[in-house]
Amino acid sequence: MTQIQHRPDHHLKTAVTDELAWTPSVNAEGIGVTVAGGVATLAGHVGTYPEKEEALHAATRVHGVTTSVDRIVVRHGHDVPEDADLAREAMIVFDRHTVVVPKDSVHVDVRDRVVTLRGSVDWHHQREAARRAVAALPGVSGVRNLITLRPSPGVTAAEAKTRIIAALARHAPGFAQHVEVGIDDGQVTLTGQVLTPAERRSAEQTAWFAPGVTAVDNQVKLSG
């Protein structure tokens, strides 16, 4: 397998800074960047929680960055909603999206404008939809997604594994052969080596699509 070419940390810092400036949804002026061993740390402040998420994603788009560390603070304006108001707004959002997030499946707790989600759903995309819905609410400073996935009856571990391997081959035949899939009681473990963080994320996202998967442990490493 081709070896990934490591870039010096100071080059990565410049590249991450440029990528933040390139991202329209991020005001890069309030964000500082440090890079050590391919790990990019972002510190500073932004105006909304989605902007914070976009900044962290932008950093990991840079080739050579292995992961991003969050030291960003969300600074709100003067009209900051109370925790109780945020909790009510979150439940209203869920009432409007019952097709994606089943009614009464998610419970909300808000403390210091950090929203904690609890409950259980059938699919990972439903859990992610719930997170995105509350992350976009004005005044939110953070989201803790503790929603669990219910096991799918009738789906064997062997069947789920076969479906994941087939999906990996369809999506990315170039690196699928380098990813090993293990599954036990609904929990998938991915191992092996790929070239980029994007390939690593792609493998994990593919695993989440399989029925019966309740957790994914992504141990895939970058080749180097």
Tab-separated table of C-alpha atoms in Angstrom:
chain	number	residue	atom	x	y	z
A	1	MET	CA	0.000	0.000	0.000
A	2	THR	CA	1.281	3.475	-0.870
A	3	GLN	CA	2.708	5.325	2.117
A	4	ILE	CA	1.178	8.645	3.116
A	5	GLN	CA	3.600	11.553	2.764
A	6	HIS	CA	3.939	13.400	6.048
A	7	ARG	CA	3.905	17.187	5.869
A	8	PRO	CA	5.792	19.321	8.407
A	9	ASP	CA	3.592	20.705	11.178
A	10	HIS	CA	4.269	24.326	10.203
A	11	HIS	CA	3.068	23.578	6.668
A	12	LEU	CA	-0.045	21.920	8.087
A	13	LYS	CA	-0.717	24.933	10.303
A	14	THR	CA	-0.638	27.218	7.274
A	15	ALA	CA	-2.871	24.844	5.322
A	16	VAL	CA	-5.437	24.587	8.151
A	17	THR	CA	-5.480	28.371	8.570
A	18	ASP	CA	-6.061	28.757	4.830
A	19	GLU	CA	-8.816	26.130	4.867
A	20	LEU	CA	-10.618	27.914	7.706
A	21	ALA	CA	-10.442	31.164	5.766
A	22	TRP	CA	-11.681	29.333	2.655
A	23	THR	CA	-14.775	27.953	4.446
A	24	PRO	CA	-17.652	30.454	3.986
A	25	SER	CA	-19.567	29.319	7.081
A	26	VAL	CA	-16.594	29.995	9.391
A	27	ASN	CA	-15.288	33.343	10.623
A	28	ALA	CA	-11.639	32.381	10.892
A	29	GLU	CA	-10.532	35.647	12.500
A	30	GLY	CA	-11.390	34.420	15.996
A	31	ILE	CA	-9.718	31.008	15.662
A	32	GLY	CA	-6.076	30.212	16.349
A	33	VAL	CA	-4.361	27.081	15.023
A	34	THR	CA	-1.536	24.948	16.384
A	35	VAL	CA	-0.365	21.643	14.931
A	36	ALA	CA	1.765	18.982	16.600
A	37	GLY	CA	2.388	15.552	15.119
A	38	GLY	CA	-0.411	16.024	12.610
A	39	VAL	CA	-2.961	16.876	15.317
A	40	ALA	CA	-4.549	20.290	14.758
A	41	THR	CA	-5.764	22.185	17.828
A	42	LEU	CA	-8.264	24.973	17.224
A	43	ALA	CA	-8.723	27.584	19.948
A	44	GLY	CA	-10.621	30.845	20.135
A	45	HIS	CA	-14.273	31.764	19.712
A	46	VAL	CA	-17.113	31.589	17.203
A	47	GLY	CA	-20.697	32.840	17.163
A	48	THR	CA	-22.638	29.566	16.891
A	49	TYR	CA	-22.259	25.889	17.626
A	50	PRO	CA	-22.675	24.837	13.944
A	51	GLU	CA	-19.843	27.233	13.069
A	52	LYS	CA	-17.670	25.482	15.635
A	53	GLU	CA	-18.462	22.100	14.069
A	54	GLU	CA	-17.689	23.421	10.586
A	55	ALA	CA	-14.318	24.726	11.761
A	56	LEU	CA	-13.345	21.352	13.223
A	57	HIS	CA	-14.432	19.575	10.040
A	58	ALA	CA	-12.474	22.046	7.923
A	59	ALA	CA	-9.278	21.223	9.811
A	60	THR	CA	-9.612	17.487	9.167
A	61	ARG	CA	-10.160	18.097	5.450
A	62	VAL	CA	-6.524	19.150	5.160
A	63	HIS	CA	-4.323	16.363	3.854
A	64	GLY	CA	-1.895	15.279	6.579
A	65	VAL	CA	-4.077	16.278	9.545
A	66	THR	CA	-4.951	13.148	11.511
A	67	THR	CA	-7.502	14.686	13.876
A	68	SER	CA	-8.662	18.005	15.307
A	69	VAL	CA	-8.791	19.024	18.971
A	70	ASP	CA	-11.559	21.352	20.094
A	71	ARG	CA	-10.638	24.365	22.219
A	72	ILE	CA	-13.227	26.661	20.645
A	73	VAL	CA	-15.725	28.581	22.785
A	74	VAL	CA	-19.137	29.609	21.469
A	75	ARG	CA	-19.814	33.246	22.312
A	76	HIS	CA	-23.428	34.334	22.043
A	77	GLY	CA	-24.877	37.819	21.797
A	78	HIS	CA	-26.870	39.647	24.436
A	79	ASP	CA	-30.207	37.846	23.912
A	80	VAL	CA	-29.131	34.421	25.128
A	81	PRO	CA	-32.062	32.046	25.807
A	82	GLU	CA	-32.473	30.402	29.190
A	83	ASP	CA	-31.899	26.658	29.514
A	84	ALA	CA	-35.630	26.004	29.910
A	85	ASP	CA	-36.369	27.952	26.725
A	86	LEU	CA	-33.770	25.957	24.801
A	87	ALA	CA	-35.256	22.697	26.066
A	88	ARG	CA	-38.728	23.748	24.895
A	89	GLU	CA	-37.396	24.798	21.497
A	90	ALA	CA	-35.645	21.444	21.104
A	91	MET	CA	-38.833	19.498	21.781
A	92	ILE	CA	-40.737	21.675	19.306
A	93	VAL	CA	-38.132	20.837	16.678
A	94	PHE	CA	-38.569	17.119	17.323
A	95	ASP	CA	-42.366	17.408	17.120
A	96	ARG	CA	-41.933	18.871	13.624
A	97	HIS	CA	-39.588	16.102	12.458
A	98	THR	CA	-41.344	12.949	13.660
A	99	VAL	CA	-40.779	11.249	10.284
A	100	VAL	CA	-37.003	11.291	10.832
A	101	VAL	CA	-36.885	11.262	14.643
A	102	PRO	CA	-39.749	9.098	15.985
A	103	LYS	CA	-42.082	10.866	18.395
A	104	ASP	CA	-41.198	10.544	22.103
A	105	SER	CA	-37.990	8.640	21.302
A	106	VAL	CA	-35.644	11.445	22.420
A	107	HIS	CA	-35.485	13.295	25.744
A	108	VAL	CA	-33.734	16.620	26.248
A	109	ASP	CA	-31.829	18.122	29.161
A	110	VAL	CA	-30.148	21.528	28.985
A	111	ARG	CA	-27.577	22.908	31.409
A	112	ASP	CA	-25.484	26.019	30.777
A	113	ARG	CA	-26.784	25.951	27.175
A	114	VAL	CA	-25.263	22.505	26.562
A	115	VAL	CA	-27.970	20.171	25.261
A	116	THR	CA	-27.895	16.514	26.326
A	117	LEU	CA	-29.926	14.061	24.247
A	118	ARG	CA	-31.072	10.717	25.664
A	119	GLY	CA	-33.363	7.975	24.444
A	120	SER	CA	-33.193	5.265	21.790
A	121	VAL	CA	-33.829	5.034	18.050
A	122	ASP	CA	-33.448	2.358	15.383
A	123	TRP	CA	-30.883	3.973	13.085
A	124	HIS	CA	-27.716	6.009	13.354
A	125	HIS	CA	-29.038	8.570	10.856
A	126	GLN	CA	-31.940	9.256	13.233
A	127	ARG	CA	-29.514	9.883	16.076
A	128	GLU	CA	-27.482	12.228	13.873
A	129	ALA	CA	-30.638	14.021	12.711
A	130	ALA	CA	-31.564	14.687	16.334
A	131	ARG	CA	-28.111	16.094	17.031
A	132	ARG	CA	-28.163	18.364	13.996
A	133	ALA	CA	-31.640	19.631	14.822
A	134	VAL	CA	-30.692	20.921	18.281
A	135	ALA	CA	-27.194	22.044	17.242
A	136	ALA	CA	-28.789	24.592	14.922
A	137	LEU	CA	-30.886	26.226	17.661
A	138	PRO	CA	-29.765	29.779	18.531
A	139	GLY	CA	-28.003	29.901	21.879
A	140	VAL	CA	-26.707	26.320	21.956
A	141	SER	CA	-23.100	26.053	23.151
A	142	GLY	CA	-22.677	22.283	22.863
A	143	VAL	CA	-24.444	18.974	22.262
A	144	ARG	CA	-23.938	15.676	24.129
A	145	ASN	CA	-25.547	12.919	22.092
A	146	LEU	CA	-26.246	9.991	24.426
A	147	ILE	CA	-28.998	8.479	22.272
A	148	THR	CA	-28.561	4.711	21.949
A	149	LEU	CA	-29.474	2.417	19.071
A	150	ARG	CA	-31.879	-0.467	19.438
A	151	PRO	CA	-30.689	-3.826	18.085
A	152	SER	CA	-32.487	-5.013	14.938
A	153	PRO	CA	-34.101	-8.430	15.485
A	154	GLY	CA	-33.466	-11.050	12.842
A	155	VAL	CA	-30.160	-9.595	11.572
A	156	THR	CA	-27.246	-11.915	12.276
A	157	ALA	CA	-23.696	-10.733	12.832
A	158	ALA	CA	-22.549	-12.635	9.740
A	159	GLU	CA	-25.217	-10.962	7.587
A	160	ALA	CA	-24.370	-7.478	8.877
A	161	LYS	CA	-20.654	-8.083	8.287
A	162	THR	CA	-21.297	-9.284	4.724
A	163	ARG	CA	-23.384	-6.197	3.979
A	164	ILE	CA	-20.729	-3.839	5.348
A	165	ILE	CA	-17.943	-5.470	3.334
A	166	ALA	CA	-20.051	-5.317	0.179
A	167	ALA	CA	-20.882	-1.652	0.779
A	168	LEU	CA	-17.223	-0.778	1.343
A	169	ALA	CA	-16.341	-2.456	-1.956
A	170	ARG	CA	-19.053	-0.451	-3.750
A	171	HIS	CA	-18.141	2.879	-2.190
A	172	ALA	CA	-14.347	2.732	-2.200
A	173	PRO	CA	-12.788	-0.332	-3.838
A	174	GLY	CA	-9.388	1.362	-3.685
A	175	PHE	CA	-9.105	1.065	0.081
A	176	ALA	CA	-11.864	-1.403	1.029
A	177	GLN	CA	-9.462	-4.343	0.755
A	178	HIS	CA	-7.307	-2.779	3.483
A	179	VAL	CA	-10.147	-2.535	6.040
A	180	GLU	CA	-11.077	-5.518	8.212
A	181	VAL	CA	-14.579	-5.774	9.683
A	182	GLY	CA	-15.455	-7.535	12.909
A	183	ILE	CA	-18.871	-7.578	14.576
A	184	ASP	CA	-20.078	-8.896	17.908
A	185	ASP	CA	-23.533	-8.327	19.377
A	186	GLY	CA	-24.198	-5.340	17.125
A	187	GLN	CA	-20.847	-3.681	17.808
A	188	VAL	CA	-18.607	-3.277	14.762
A	189	THR	CA	-14.813	-3.025	15.007
A	190	LEU	CA	-12.910	-1.681	12.016
A	191	THR	CA	-9.170	-2.306	11.706
A	192	GLY	CA	-6.555	-1.932	8.991
A	193	GLN	CA	-4.856	0.990	7.264
A	194	VAL	CA	-5.933	3.683	4.828
A	195	LEU	CA	-4.214	6.699	3.343
A	196	THR	CA	-6.364	9.627	4.481
A	197	PRO	CA	-8.669	10.688	7.332
A	198	ALA	CA	-11.468	10.998	4.748
A	199	GLU	CA	-11.123	7.288	3.909
A	200	ARG	CA	-11.148	6.451	7.606
A	201	ARG	CA	-14.359	8.449	8.124
A	202	SER	CA	-15.919	6.904	5.028
A	203	ALA	CA	-15.330	3.393	6.359
A	204	GLU	CA	-17.006	4.301	9.656
A	205	GLN	CA	-19.998	5.951	7.984
A	206	THR	CA	-20.492	2.886	5.809
A	207	ALA	CA	-20.530	0.601	8.843
A	208	TRP	CA	-23.235	2.713	10.497
A	209	PHE	CA	-25.601	2.082	7.564
A	210	ALA	CA	-25.854	-1.650	8.232
A	211	PRO	CA	-28.978	-2.889	10.028
A	212	GLY	CA	-28.376	-4.184	13.532
A	213	VAL	CA	-25.296	-2.025	14.179
A	214	THR	CA	-25.440	-0.306	17.577
A	215	ALA	CA	-21.830	0.902	17.901
A	216	VAL	CA	-18.753	1.363	15.699
A	217	ASP	CA	-15.204	1.230	17.055
A	218	ASN	CA	-13.026	2.727	14.326
A	219	GLN	CA	-9.475	1.467	14.896
A	220	VAL	CA	-8.404	2.025	11.291
A	221	LYS	CA	-5.010	3.742	11.191
A	222	LEU	CA	-3.363	5.980	8.650
A	223	SER	CA	-0.632	4.325	6.640
A	224	GLY	CA	2.704	5.918	7.365
